[in-house]
């Protein structure tokens, strides 16, 4: 099916990757892509269900992110991942990239330009939080197609509910291997963008006014979590949906119970003698009206009206008592006795923090902020540090995609060269994790203690090289670098005159 694409393409029009006749398996849908099987009447695989539920999921993620405890946990994650109170929050590391120094300089300049277009120094917290909550992030790369060598002109953030990644598969039916299975002839990837929801199938594109955008014109960074049953990109808040809902229900039930059972109310037992039922009820109502004086001011009309017919939960109870009882009596109905018990609420709160991978100690106001020995470091903090590191690595796809586009459009490097060096390009975030620093200090302290204990065995049972590699965990490159630094720091020994050569004596 022919789809007119809007935007720029880095590769030449019509250029496709070489596909052998052995390519029969569809690409992995880890990014929640909607697959289109070729032909003029090709349809989305479960596209209606996927697009509809992705929008619903994003709406649900944004809703639960506004819950106070959930929002506090999210802010703690974002503050740990991105340090926004620093002038330079991220830097590019090209130590392992095998290119010339002039190319490295240009790469660093283009990376700083990408950061300026993102306004990352000011919006880093906002962008990372948007990506974390929605589970995906889209940018439209605005490029002048007449002057592509000028690179990206500006970036526009796209509502994830209005765009969908599509992969169009065309099979070679002439080389059909068996019934219903043929080699993949061509793979075409693009994005569908609408102001509303993504359309259900290709035939509806013109009617719905959806715009097909080239893959290179959109920067797409998914969360990395996928519902493989429905092919939907999930967010990191997906596990917290149920705990947050349960926490809300328990809090609402607790409030309702406390309001209903907290006050003490009087119970009036009125002796009605042997009156018939209807007369007894009327007699009881008359006594109630004599004791009640319930006047309500109506703000709409400005009138004062009688509202005795409505009984609220804080009013007294009136009970008739037949002849032969103890007569008229007034007693007290006690209030709730276990109003201070909130163990169930705390349970669901801990469950929510567990779903968000946030250590519970961070969310407890009574636990202070302490700096000291590593006895303060627990397993949850180590897991949290690794979790934040994984988030950063996944978010780096934004920088990778934008930097690749900039370098290739400006002819700094070719696409083949980028494929060679992209795995060696790293990004260094400014860290603000005191637990990570304490962990590194404690590890170094323990290693140095082992070196001191093994000092008397060096040269007898162990070599210096073995100590450095197995205890200090230094590789060959670090050993050579440290040796050079030590040699450079040792001052040159001044030559002293020899007494035996002094004046021939």
Short mmCIF file of C-alpha atoms in Angstrom, two decimals, residues 23 119 148 154 163 216 296 313 363 380 394 463 478 488:
data_model
loop_
_atom_site.label_atom_id
_atom_site.label_comp_id
_atom_site.label_asym_id
_atom_site.label_seq_id
_atom_site.Cartn_x
_atom_site.Cartn_y
_atom_site.Cartn_z
CA UNK A 23 13.66 -13.41 6.66
CA UNK A 119 16.12 23.48 26.87
CA UNK A 148 18.93 19.70 5.36
CA UNK A 154 13.69 23.14 16.49
CA UNK A 163 0.62 9.55 17.45
CA UNK A 216 13.43 10.07 10.81
CA UNK A 296 -32.25 26.03 57.23
CA UNK A 313 -26.02 10.97 60.61
CA UNK A 363 8.90 8.24 52.35
CA UNK A 380 16.53 -1.25 48.99
CA UNK A 394 16.56 4.15 28.53
CA UNK A 463 52.35 -10.86 43.31
CA UNK A 478 43.94 1.34 34.75
CA UNK A 488 54.96 11.60 36.78
#
